[in-house]
Coordinates of C-alpha atoms and ligand atoms in Angstrom, one line a residue:
Chain A
M1 CA 35.1 9.2 -31.6
S2 CA 36.1 7.2 -28.6
E3 CA 39.2 7.8 -26.5
D4 CA 41.2 5.3 -28.4
G5 CA 40.3 7.0 -31.7
K6 CA 38.0 4.3 -33.0
D7 CA 34.5 5.3 -34.3
L8 CA 31.7 4.2 -32.0
P9 CA 28.4 3.3 -33.6
K10 CA 25.9 6.1 -33.3
R11 CA 23.3 3.8 -31.9
V12 CA 23.4 0.8 -29.6
A13 CA 20.6 -1.4 -28.3
I14 CA 19.8 -1.1 -24.6
R15 CA 20.7 -4.8 -24.4
D16 CA 22.5 -6.1 -27.5
D17 CA 20.6 -9.3 -28.0
L18 CA 17.1 -7.9 -27.5
L19 CA 16.7 -6.0 -30.8
T20 CA 17.3 -6.9 -34.5
K21 CA 19.9 -5.0 -36.4
P22 CA 20.6 -2.6 -38.1
L23 CA 19.2 0.2 -35.8
D24 CA 19.1 2.9 -38.5
D25 CA 15.4 2.8 -39.3
L26 CA 13.8 2.2 -35.9
D27 CA 10.4 1.4 -37.5
K28 CA 12.0 -1.8 -38.9
V29 CA 13.6 -3.0 -35.7
R30 CA 11.9 -6.0 -34.0
L31 CA 12.3 -7.7 -30.6
V32 CA 14.4 -10.9 -30.7
G33 CA 13.2 -14.1 -29.1
S34 CA 14.6 -17.6 -28.7
R35 CA 12.4 -20.7 -29.3
C36 CA 13.4 -24.1 -27.9
R37 CA 13.1 -26.9 -30.5
Q38 CA 12.7 -29.4 -27.7
C39 CA 9.9 -28.0 -25.5
G40 CA 8.6 -25.3 -27.8
E41 CA 8.9 -22.5 -25.2
T42 CA 9.9 -19.0 -26.4
S43 CA 11.6 -16.4 -24.3
L44 CA 12.9 -12.8 -24.8
G45 CA 16.4 -12.2 -26.2
E46 CA 19.0 -14.5 -27.7
R47 CA 19.7 -17.5 -25.5
G48 CA 22.1 -20.4 -25.8
R49 CA 20.0 -22.6 -23.6
C50 CA 16.3 -23.0 -22.9
P51 CA 15.3 -21.5 -19.6
N52 CA 12.6 -24.1 -19.3
C53 CA 14.2 -27.5 -20.2
G54 CA 17.9 -26.5 -20.5
S55 CA 18.2 -27.8 -24.1
G56 CA 20.8 -26.0 -26.3
D57 CA 18.7 -26.7 -29.4
M58 CA 17.5 -23.1 -29.9
E59 CA 16.4 -21.0 -32.8
T60 CA 16.5 -17.2 -32.8
R61 CA 13.4 -15.5 -34.3
E62 CA 11.8 -12.1 -34.6
L63 CA 8.9 -11.6 -32.2
G64 CA 5.5 -10.3 -33.3
T65 CA 4.9 -6.6 -32.9
E66 CA 1.2 -6.7 -31.8
G67 CA 0.1 -7.9 -28.3
T68 CA -2.3 -7.4 -25.5
L69 CA -1.8 -6.2 -21.9
W70 CA -1.9 -9.2 -19.5
T71 CA -1.2 -7.2 -16.4
Y72 CA 0.3 -3.9 -15.4
T73 CA 1.1 -1.4 -12.7
V74 CA 1.7 2.3 -12.5
V75 CA 5.1 3.3 -11.2
R76 CA 4.4 6.4 -9.2
N77 CA 7.9 7.2 -7.9
R78 CA 11.2 7.7 -9.6
P79 CA 12.9 4.3 -9.7
P80 CA 16.2 4.2 -7.7
G81 CA 19.7 3.8 -9.1
K82 CA 20.7 4.7 -12.7
Y83 CA 17.3 5.3 -14.1
R84 CA 17.5 7.0 -17.5
G85 CA 13.9 7.8 -18.1
P86 CA 12.3 11.3 -18.5
D87 CA 13.6 14.0 -16.2
P88 CA 11.6 15.4 -14.4
F89 CA 10.0 12.1 -13.5
Q90 CA 6.7 11.1 -15.0
P91 CA 4.6 8.3 -13.6
F92 CA 4.5 5.4 -16.2
C93 CA 3.0 2.0 -16.7
M94 CA 4.9 -1.2 -16.9
G95 CA 3.3 -4.5 -17.7
L96 CA 3.4 -8.0 -19.1
V97 CA 2.6 -7.9 -22.8
E98 CA 1.3 -11.1 -24.3
L99 CA 2.6 -11.7 -27.8
P100 CA 1.3 -14.3 -30.3
D101 CA 4.6 -16.1 -30.0
G102 CA 3.6 -17.7 -26.7
L103 CA 5.3 -15.4 -24.2
R104 CA 4.6 -12.3 -22.1
V105 CA 7.3 -9.7 -22.2
N106 CA 8.0 -7.4 -19.3
A107 CA 8.0 -3.9 -20.8
L108 CA 7.1 -0.2 -20.5
V109 CA 3.5 0.4 -21.6
E110 CA 2.6 3.8 -23.2
G111 CA -0.8 5.4 -22.6
D112 CA -2.6 7.5 -20.1
V113 CA -1.7 5.9 -16.7
E114 CA -5.1 6.7 -15.3
E115 CA -6.9 4.9 -18.2
M116 CA -4.8 1.8 -18.5
E117 CA -6.7 -1.6 -18.5
I118 CA -5.8 -5.2 -18.7
G119 CA -6.6 -6.6 -22.2
V120 CA -6.0 -3.4 -24.3
P121 CA -4.3 -3.9 -27.7
L122 CA -0.6 -2.8 -28.0
R123 CA 2.0 -2.4 -30.6
L124 CA 5.8 -2.4 -30.3
R125 CA 7.5 1.0 -30.4
V126 CA 11.3 1.1 -30.7
F127 CA 12.8 4.5 -29.8
V128 CA 15.9 6.3 -28.6
H129 CA 15.6 5.9 -24.8
H130 CA 18.5 8.0 -23.7
E131 CA 22.1 9.0 -24.6
N132 CA 24.9 7.2 -22.8
E133 CA 28.1 8.6 -21.3
A134 CA 29.9 8.1 -24.7
G135 CA 27.3 10.2 -26.5
Q136 CA 25.7 7.2 -28.2
E137 CA 21.9 6.9 -28.7
V138 CA 20.7 4.0 -26.6
V139 CA 17.7 2.3 -28.3
G140 CA 15.0 0.8 -26.0
F141 CA 11.5 -0.4 -26.6
A142 CA 8.0 -0.1 -25.2
F143 CA 4.5 -1.1 -26.2
A144 CA 1.9 1.6 -27.0
R145 CA -1.8 1.4 -27.0
T146 CA -3.4 1.1 -30.4
D147 CA -6.9 2.0 -29.3
K148 CA -7.7 5.5 -28.2
P149 CA -6.2 6.7 -24.8
Chain B
M1 CA 12.8 -33.8 10.8
S2 CA 11.7 -33.7 14.5
D3 CA 15.2 -34.7 15.5
V4 CA 16.2 -31.1 15.7
V5 CA 14.8 -28.4 18.1
I6 CA 15.1 -24.7 18.6
L7 CA 16.4 -24.2 22.1
G8 CA 16.8 -20.5 22.4
I9 CA 15.7 -17.4 20.6
G10 CA 16.9 -13.8 20.5
I11 CA 15.9 -10.6 18.7
H12 CA 17.0 -7.0 18.2
P13 CA 14.0 -4.9 17.4
F14 CA 13.4 -4.1 13.7
G15 CA 13.6 -0.4 12.9
R16 CA 16.3 2.2 12.2
F17 CA 19.0 2.6 14.7
D18 CA 22.2 4.6 15.2
K19 CA 24.1 1.4 15.8
T20 CA 26.5 -0.8 13.6
F21 CA 25.3 -4.1 12.2
E22 CA 27.9 -5.8 14.5
E23 CA 26.2 -4.3 17.6
I24 CA 22.7 -5.2 16.4
G25 CA 23.7 -8.8 15.5
A26 CA 25.7 -9.5 18.7
E27 CA 22.7 -8.4 20.8
A28 CA 20.4 -10.9 19.2
A29 CA 23.0 -13.7 19.3
A30 CA 23.8 -13.2 22.9
Q31 CA 20.1 -13.2 23.8
A32 CA 19.5 -16.5 21.9
I33 CA 22.5 -18.1 23.6
D34 CA 21.3 -17.0 27.1
D35 CA 17.7 -18.1 26.3
A36 CA 19.0 -21.6 25.4
G37 CA 20.9 -21.8 28.7
V38 CA 24.3 -22.3 27.1
T39 CA 27.4 -20.2 26.6
W40 CA 29.0 -18.9 23.4
Q41 CA 31.8 -21.4 23.9
D42 CA 29.3 -24.3 23.8
I43 CA 28.3 -23.5 20.2
Q44 CA 29.9 -25.7 17.7
T45 CA 29.1 -24.0 14.5
A46 CA 27.3 -20.8 13.4
Y47 CA 25.7 -19.3 10.3
L48 CA 24.9 -15.7 9.5
S49 CA 22.0 -14.9 7.2
R50 CA 22.4 -11.6 5.5
M51 CA 21.9 -10.0 2.1
Y52 CA 23.2 -6.4 2.0
L53 CA 26.2 -6.6 4.5
P54 CA 29.9 -6.8 3.5
A55 CA 32.1 -9.9 3.4
T56 CA 32.9 -11.7 6.6
S57 CA 30.0 -10.0 8.4
G58 CA 29.4 -13.2 10.5
A59 CA 33.0 -13.2 11.8
R60 CA 32.9 -9.5 12.6
I61 CA 29.6 -9.9 14.6
L62 CA 30.6 -13.0 16.5
R63 CA 34.0 -11.6 17.6
R64 CA 32.0 -9.3 19.8
L65 CA 30.9 -12.3 21.8
G66 CA 34.5 -13.3 22.5
S67 CA 37.0 -14.8 20.1
T68 CA 36.7 -18.5 19.5
D69 CA 37.6 -20.9 16.6
I70 CA 34.0 -21.7 16.0
P71 CA 33.3 -21.8 12.2
I72 CA 30.9 -19.2 10.9
C73 CA 29.9 -18.4 7.3
D74 CA 27.6 -15.9 5.7
I75 CA 24.6 -17.2 3.8
E76 CA 22.6 -15.3 1.2
A77 CA 19.4 -16.3 -0.6
A78 CA 17.5 -13.0 -0.7
C79 CA 14.4 -13.0 1.5
A80 CA 14.9 -16.7 2.1
S81 CA 18.4 -16.3 3.6
G82 CA 17.2 -17.1 7.1
G83 CA 15.6 -20.3 6.0
V84 CA 18.7 -21.4 4.2
A85 CA 20.9 -20.6 7.2
L86 CA 18.6 -22.6 9.5
R87 CA 18.5 -25.5 7.1
Q88 CA 22.3 -25.6 7.0
A89 CA 22.5 -25.8 10.8
I90 CA 19.8 -28.6 10.8
L91 CA 21.7 -30.5 8.2
A92 CA 25.0 -30.1 10.2
I93 CA 23.3 -31.5 13.3
R94 CA 21.6 -34.3 11.3
S95 CA 25.0 -35.3 9.9
G96 CA 26.1 -36.2 13.4
E97 CA 29.1 -33.9 13.3
I98 CA 27.7 -31.4 15.8
D99 CA 24.8 -31.1 18.1
L100 CA 24.5 -27.4 19.0
A101 CA 24.5 -24.5 16.5
L102 CA 23.8 -20.8 16.3
V103 CA 21.8 -19.3 13.4
L104 CA 21.9 -15.5 13.3
G105 CA 20.2 -13.1 10.8
T106 CA 21.3 -9.5 10.7
E107 CA 20.7 -6.6 8.3
K108 CA 21.3 -2.9 8.2
M109 CA 19.8 -1.2 5.1
P110 CA 19.4 2.3 3.7
R111 CA 16.0 4.0 3.7
G112 CA 13.8 3.8 0.7
F113 CA 13.7 1.4 -2.3
M114 CA 16.4 -1.3 -2.2
D115 CA 19.5 -0.8 -4.5
P116 CA 18.3 -2.2 -7.8
S117 CA 21.7 -3.2 -9.1
M118 CA 21.7 -6.0 -6.6
I119 CA 18.9 -7.7 -8.4
Y120 CA 18.3 -6.2 -11.8
A121 CA 20.4 -5.9 -15.0
P122 CA 21.7 -2.5 -16.0
W123 CA 19.2 -2.2 -19.0
Q124 CA 16.2 -2.9 -16.6
V125 CA 17.5 -0.2 -14.2
A126 CA 17.9 2.3 -17.0
M127 CA 14.3 1.7 -18.3
G128 CA 12.8 1.7 -14.8
L129 CA 11.8 -1.9 -14.8
S130 CA 13.6 -2.3 -11.5
L131 CA 11.3 -1.4 -8.7
N132 CA 10.5 -4.4 -6.5
P133 CA 6.9 -3.3 -5.7
S134 CA 6.0 -3.0 -9.4
Y135 CA 6.3 -6.8 -9.7
W136 CA 4.2 -7.5 -6.7
S137 CA 1.6 -5.0 -7.9
M138 CA 1.4 -6.6 -11.4
R139 CA 0.4 -9.8 -9.6
A140 CA -2.2 -7.9 -7.6
K141 CA -3.7 -6.3 -10.7
R142 CA -4.0 -9.7 -12.4
H143 CA -5.6 -11.3 -9.3
M144 CA -8.1 -8.5 -9.1
Y145 CA -8.9 -9.0 -12.8
E146 CA -9.3 -12.8 -12.6
H147 CA -10.9 -13.2 -9.2
G148 CA -12.5 -9.9 -8.4
T149 CA -10.2 -9.2 -5.4
S150 CA -10.8 -5.6 -4.4
E151 CA -8.7 -2.7 -3.1
L152 CA -10.8 -2.8 0.0
Q153 CA -9.8 -6.5 0.7
I154 CA -6.1 -5.6 0.2
A155 CA -6.4 -2.7 2.6
K156 CA -8.1 -5.0 5.1
V157 CA -4.9 -7.1 5.3
A158 CA -2.8 -3.9 6.1
H159 CA -5.5 -2.9 8.6
K160 CA -5.2 -6.2 10.4
N161 CA -1.4 -6.3 10.4
H162 CA -1.1 -2.7 11.7
R163 CA -3.6 -3.5 14.4
N164 CA -1.6 -6.6 15.5
S165 CA 1.7 -4.6 15.5
V166 CA 0.5 -2.4 18.3
H167 CA 1.3 -5.3 20.7
N168 CA 4.7 -6.1 19.2
P169 CA 7.7 -4.2 20.9
N170 CA 10.0 -5.5 18.1
A171 CA 8.0 -3.9 15.2
M172 CA 9.2 -0.7 13.5
Y173 CA 5.6 0.7 13.1
R174 CA 3.2 0.1 16.0
K175 CA 0.3 2.2 15.1
E176 CA -3.3 1.4 14.1
F177 CA -4.5 3.0 11.0
S178 CA -8.1 3.4 9.8
M179 CA -9.2 1.8 6.5
E180 CA -9.6 5.3 5.1
K181 CA -6.1 6.4 6.1
I182 CA -4.7 3.2 4.5
M183 CA -6.6 3.6 1.2
E184 CA -5.8 7.4 1.1
S185 CA -2.1 6.9 1.6
P186 CA -0.1 7.6 -1.6
L187 CA 0.0 4.9 -4.3
V188 CA 3.4 3.4 -4.6
C189 CA 2.6 1.1 -7.6
D190 CA -1.1 0.7 -8.4
P191 CA -3.0 -0.8 -6.6
I192 CA -0.6 -0.9 -3.6
H193 CA -0.5 2.1 -1.2
L194 CA 2.3 3.3 1.1
L195 CA 0.6 1.9 4.2
E196 CA 0.3 -1.5 2.5
I197 CA 3.9 -2.1 1.8
C198 CA 7.0 -3.1 3.9
A199 CA 10.1 -0.9 4.2
P200 CA 13.7 -2.2 4.3
N201 CA 15.3 -1.4 7.7
D202 CA 17.8 -2.7 10.4
G203 CA 17.3 -5.7 12.7
A204 CA 18.6 -9.0 13.9
A205 CA 17.2 -12.3 15.1
A206 CA 18.8 -15.5 16.2
V207 CA 18.1 -19.1 17.2
V208 CA 20.1 -21.8 19.0
V209 CA 19.4 -25.2 17.5
A210 CA 20.2 -28.5 19.0
S211 CA 19.8 -32.2 18.4
K212 CA 16.9 -33.7 20.5
E213 CA 19.4 -35.7 22.5
R214 CA 21.5 -32.7 23.4
A215 CA 18.4 -30.7 24.2
A216 CA 17.1 -33.4 26.6
K217 CA 20.3 -33.0 28.6
L218 CA 20.2 -29.2 28.6
G219 CA 16.5 -28.9 29.6
G220 CA 14.8 -25.6 28.8
R221 CA 11.8 -25.1 26.5
P222 CA 12.6 -26.7 23.2
I223 CA 10.4 -26.3 20.1
Q224 CA 10.6 -28.9 17.4
V225 CA 11.5 -28.1 13.8
D226 CA 9.2 -30.3 11.8
A227 CA 10.2 -29.1 8.4
C228 CA 12.6 -26.4 7.0
V229 CA 12.4 -26.2 3.2
H230 CA 14.0 -23.9 0.6
T231 CA 13.1 -23.9 -3.1
L232 CA 13.6 -21.7 -6.1
A233 CA 10.8 -20.7 -8.4
T234 CA 10.6 -23.0 -11.4
Y235 CA 10.5 -21.7 -15.0
S236 CA 7.8 -19.1 -15.4
S237 CA 6.1 -19.8 -12.1
D238 CA 6.8 -16.3 -10.6
F239 CA 7.8 -13.0 -12.2
R240 CA 9.4 -11.7 -9.0
C241 CA 12.6 -13.3 -10.2
P242 CA 12.7 -10.8 -12.1
A243 CA 12.3 -12.4 -15.5
D244 CA 12.6 -10.6 -18.9
S245 CA 9.6 -12.6 -20.1
M246 CA 7.2 -15.3 -18.9
S247 CA 5.6 -18.2 -20.6
A248 CA 2.1 -17.7 -22.0
T249 CA 1.6 -21.4 -22.6
M250 CA 1.9 -22.8 -19.0
A251 CA 1.1 -21.7 -15.4
P252 CA 3.1 -23.9 -13.1
P253 CA 2.5 -23.7 -9.3
G254 CA 4.3 -20.7 -7.8
P255 CA 7.2 -21.0 -5.3
T256 CA 5.1 -20.6 -2.2
S257 CA 2.7 -23.5 -3.2
A258 CA 5.6 -25.8 -4.1
T259 CA 7.6 -25.0 -0.9
A260 CA 4.6 -25.3 1.4
R261 CA 3.6 -28.6 -0.2
K262 CA 7.1 -30.1 0.4
A263 CA 7.1 -28.8 4.0
Y264 CA 3.6 -30.3 4.7
E265 CA 4.8 -33.6 3.3
I266 CA 7.9 -33.6 5.5
A267 CA 6.1 -32.5 8.6
G268 CA 3.3 -35.0 7.9
I269 CA 0.6 -32.4 8.5
G270 CA -1.6 -30.1 6.5
P271 CA -2.6 -26.4 6.7
Q272 CA -5.6 -27.4 8.8
D273 CA -3.3 -28.7 11.5
I274 CA -1.3 -25.4 11.9
D275 CA -2.4 -23.0 14.6
C276 CA -0.6 -19.8 13.6
F277 CA 1.3 -18.4 10.6
E278 CA 3.9 -15.7 9.9
V279 CA 4.1 -15.0 6.1
Q280 CA 5.9 -12.7 3.6
D281 CA 3.5 -9.7 3.4
T282 CA 6.0 -7.6 1.4
D283 CA 2.7 -5.9 0.5
A284 CA -0.8 -6.4 1.6
F285 CA -1.8 -8.2 -1.6
C286 CA 1.0 -10.8 -1.2
E287 CA -0.7 -12.0 2.0
I288 CA -3.9 -12.7 0.1
E289 CA -2.1 -14.7 -2.5
I290 CA -0.2 -16.6 0.2
Y291 CA -3.4 -17.6 1.9
E292 CA -4.3 -19.5 -1.4
D293 CA -0.8 -20.8 -2.0
I294 CA -0.3 -22.3 1.5
G295 CA -3.8 -23.9 1.3
L296 CA -5.7 -21.8 3.8
C297 CA -8.4 -21.4 1.1
G298 CA -8.9 -22.2 -2.6
L299 CA -7.5 -20.3 -5.6
G300 CA -9.2 -16.9 -5.9
E301 CA -10.7 -17.1 -2.4
G302 CA -8.0 -15.1 -0.6
G303 CA -10.1 -11.9 -0.7
A304 CA -13.0 -13.7 0.9
L305 CA -10.7 -15.2 3.6
I306 CA -9.6 -11.7 4.8
D307 CA -13.3 -10.6 4.8
S308 CA -14.2 -13.6 7.0
G309 CA -11.9 -12.5 9.8
R310 CA -10.5 -16.0 10.2
T311 CA -6.9 -14.7 9.8
E312 CA -7.2 -12.4 12.8
I313 CA -5.4 -13.3 16.1
N314 CA -8.6 -14.7 17.5
G315 CA -9.6 -16.4 14.2
D316 CA -9.1 -20.1 13.5
T317 CA -6.1 -19.5 11.2
P318 CA -4.3 -16.4 12.5
V319 CA -1.8 -14.9 10.1
N320 CA 1.0 -12.3 11.0
M321 CA 0.3 -11.9 14.6
S322 CA 3.5 -9.9 14.8
G323 CA 2.1 -7.3 12.4
G324 CA 4.0 -8.9 9.5
L325 CA 6.7 -7.2 7.4
I326 CA 4.4 -4.3 6.7
C327 CA 4.8 -3.2 10.4
K328 CA 8.1 -4.9 11.3
G329 CA 9.9 -3.7 8.2
E330 CA 12.2 -6.1 6.3
P331 CA 15.8 -6.4 7.4
V332 CA 16.2 -9.1 4.7
G333 CA 18.7 -11.4 6.4
A334 CA 16.9 -11.2 9.7
S335 CA 13.4 -11.5 8.4
H336 CA 12.7 -15.3 8.5
L337 CA 14.5 -15.7 11.8
G338 CA 12.3 -12.9 13.1
Q339 CA 9.3 -14.8 12.0
I340 CA 10.6 -17.9 13.8
H341 CA 11.2 -15.8 16.9
E342 CA 7.5 -14.9 16.8
I343 CA 6.3 -18.5 16.2
V344 CA 8.5 -19.9 19.0
S345 CA 7.2 -17.3 21.4
Q346 CA 3.6 -18.2 20.4
L347 CA 4.2 -21.9 20.9
R348 CA 5.8 -21.2 24.3
G349 CA 2.8 -19.1 25.2
D350 CA 4.9 -16.0 25.7
S351 CA 3.2 -13.6 23.3
G352 CA 1.1 -11.6 25.7
P353 CA -1.7 -9.6 24.2
R354 CA -1.1 -11.1 20.7
Q355 CA -1.0 -14.7 21.9
V356 CA -2.9 -17.2 19.9
S357 CA -4.7 -19.2 22.5
G358 CA -3.4 -22.7 22.9
A359 CA -1.0 -22.6 19.8
R360 CA 0.8 -25.9 19.4
T361 CA 2.0 -25.6 15.7
G362 CA 3.2 -22.7 13.6
M363 CA 4.5 -21.9 10.1
A364 CA 7.0 -19.2 8.9
H365 CA 7.1 -18.3 5.2
V366 CA 9.4 -16.0 3.2
L367 CA 9.6 -15.3 -0.6
G368 CA 11.7 -12.9 -2.5
A369 CA 14.2 -12.1 -5.3
G370 CA 15.3 -14.8 -7.5
G371 CA 12.2 -16.7 -6.7
N372 CA 13.7 -17.8 -3.4
C373 CA 11.2 -19.3 -1.0
A374 CA 11.6 -20.8 2.5
V375 CA 9.0 -22.4 4.8
T376 CA 9.7 -23.6 8.3
I377 CA 7.1 -25.6 10.3
M378 CA 7.5 -25.8 14.1
S379 CA 5.6 -27.5 17.0
R380 CA 5.7 -28.1 20.7
Ligands
ZN401 ZN1 13.1 -26.1 -23.8

């Protein structure tokens, strides 16, 4: 219950327009993208206008769940500000994940940080990232290696 | 654009000081005004370049030089702020309304990583996708993968810049490090190590700019501004913006290439005509990428260029004679004007042990958040 007595949803997306709804079964949640009908470019999230050509002729679509790692880095220090990742801090990979929809998504990449390589196959994983101040589960996403490490 | 000249320069060393931003800024401004051989009352308009300071910072700093009714406004365009402020002064002079202006850059920043909420959305901060060096490092990894650039070559850039900084009294770190020491320093974001990365800090730099006519009357040692260009990264040309996603269908030229190309066109010269360069080495890899983007070598050849030694002070295309951002630190608003201070000193022949012999032309380059890029070309 919130302060004004209204029921808050148990789960919220880390950014509302990034994930499909409902959020009950996280295995069924997909990333949302916007494709421009004018220039064909696709970008992450729901967008009213195309970030390439500025057209408002956009369609929202579910993005593919399988991709490959285009580039990455290992974050070796706890990020500053209101970082809500694991405590104590664990070094993690972030990278650009190339999806078949014609875009590369900036995301957390799961796998052994010392074994990560450009080109490895990845699959979307949607999970409860942290709990917010109101006690709601905040749902985030990452891409996890589908080959061994 | 050779109708505008830099008449005076001033700098407060970059580092960490027990002083207010007003004190640091006023020192650099007063020095530039003295160097130009004019008085504060002669200045007709002023601009402050800054990113992390509070509102009306320009007014607060310049009051210390004596109260006047000279208009001053604060300008922010991330790492390119100094280029934008200089450009505003140039445009004001070219409009004919004024003929003498002060451009000041000042910053005072906390230690460690920059406050992510200034640049990133809350969800990116929560997930940890909000560390500036991680974006630069991802470019480095891809460059290594595509072009075979090595960690050794990246470390060589840091080695060169640390060596150059020993001779720069305005740099924060003035110590030479061995290649081993650099490569054994802790990884910040793979493949970039602590001794290969710049730190935010405090500092100020200032220039007095004048129309050529006014400068002719005033005398002194004017340096021509041949081009001063500011651009933003176009769609999907740079993921430093920071973008949620990038296109996988196109690879447009990055902001440095686009800005440098415009600047060369305006100045009517090319990279082969420029004698010395100060560029945005936020990390050592960035400098390798910039070599390619400003045309010092071809795509993928940046690693070979550092190997060749040509970007050393005694090479034929010296880069970051000052020690670069890696050694000076990055007081964001002061950064580009600090580079211009270095280039003007070089073109005047005042750079002592780090002087590029016979330098007649120079370029200063910055690139940062939002895909903001500025390039200034100067000559004597
Ligand atoms: Zn479009």
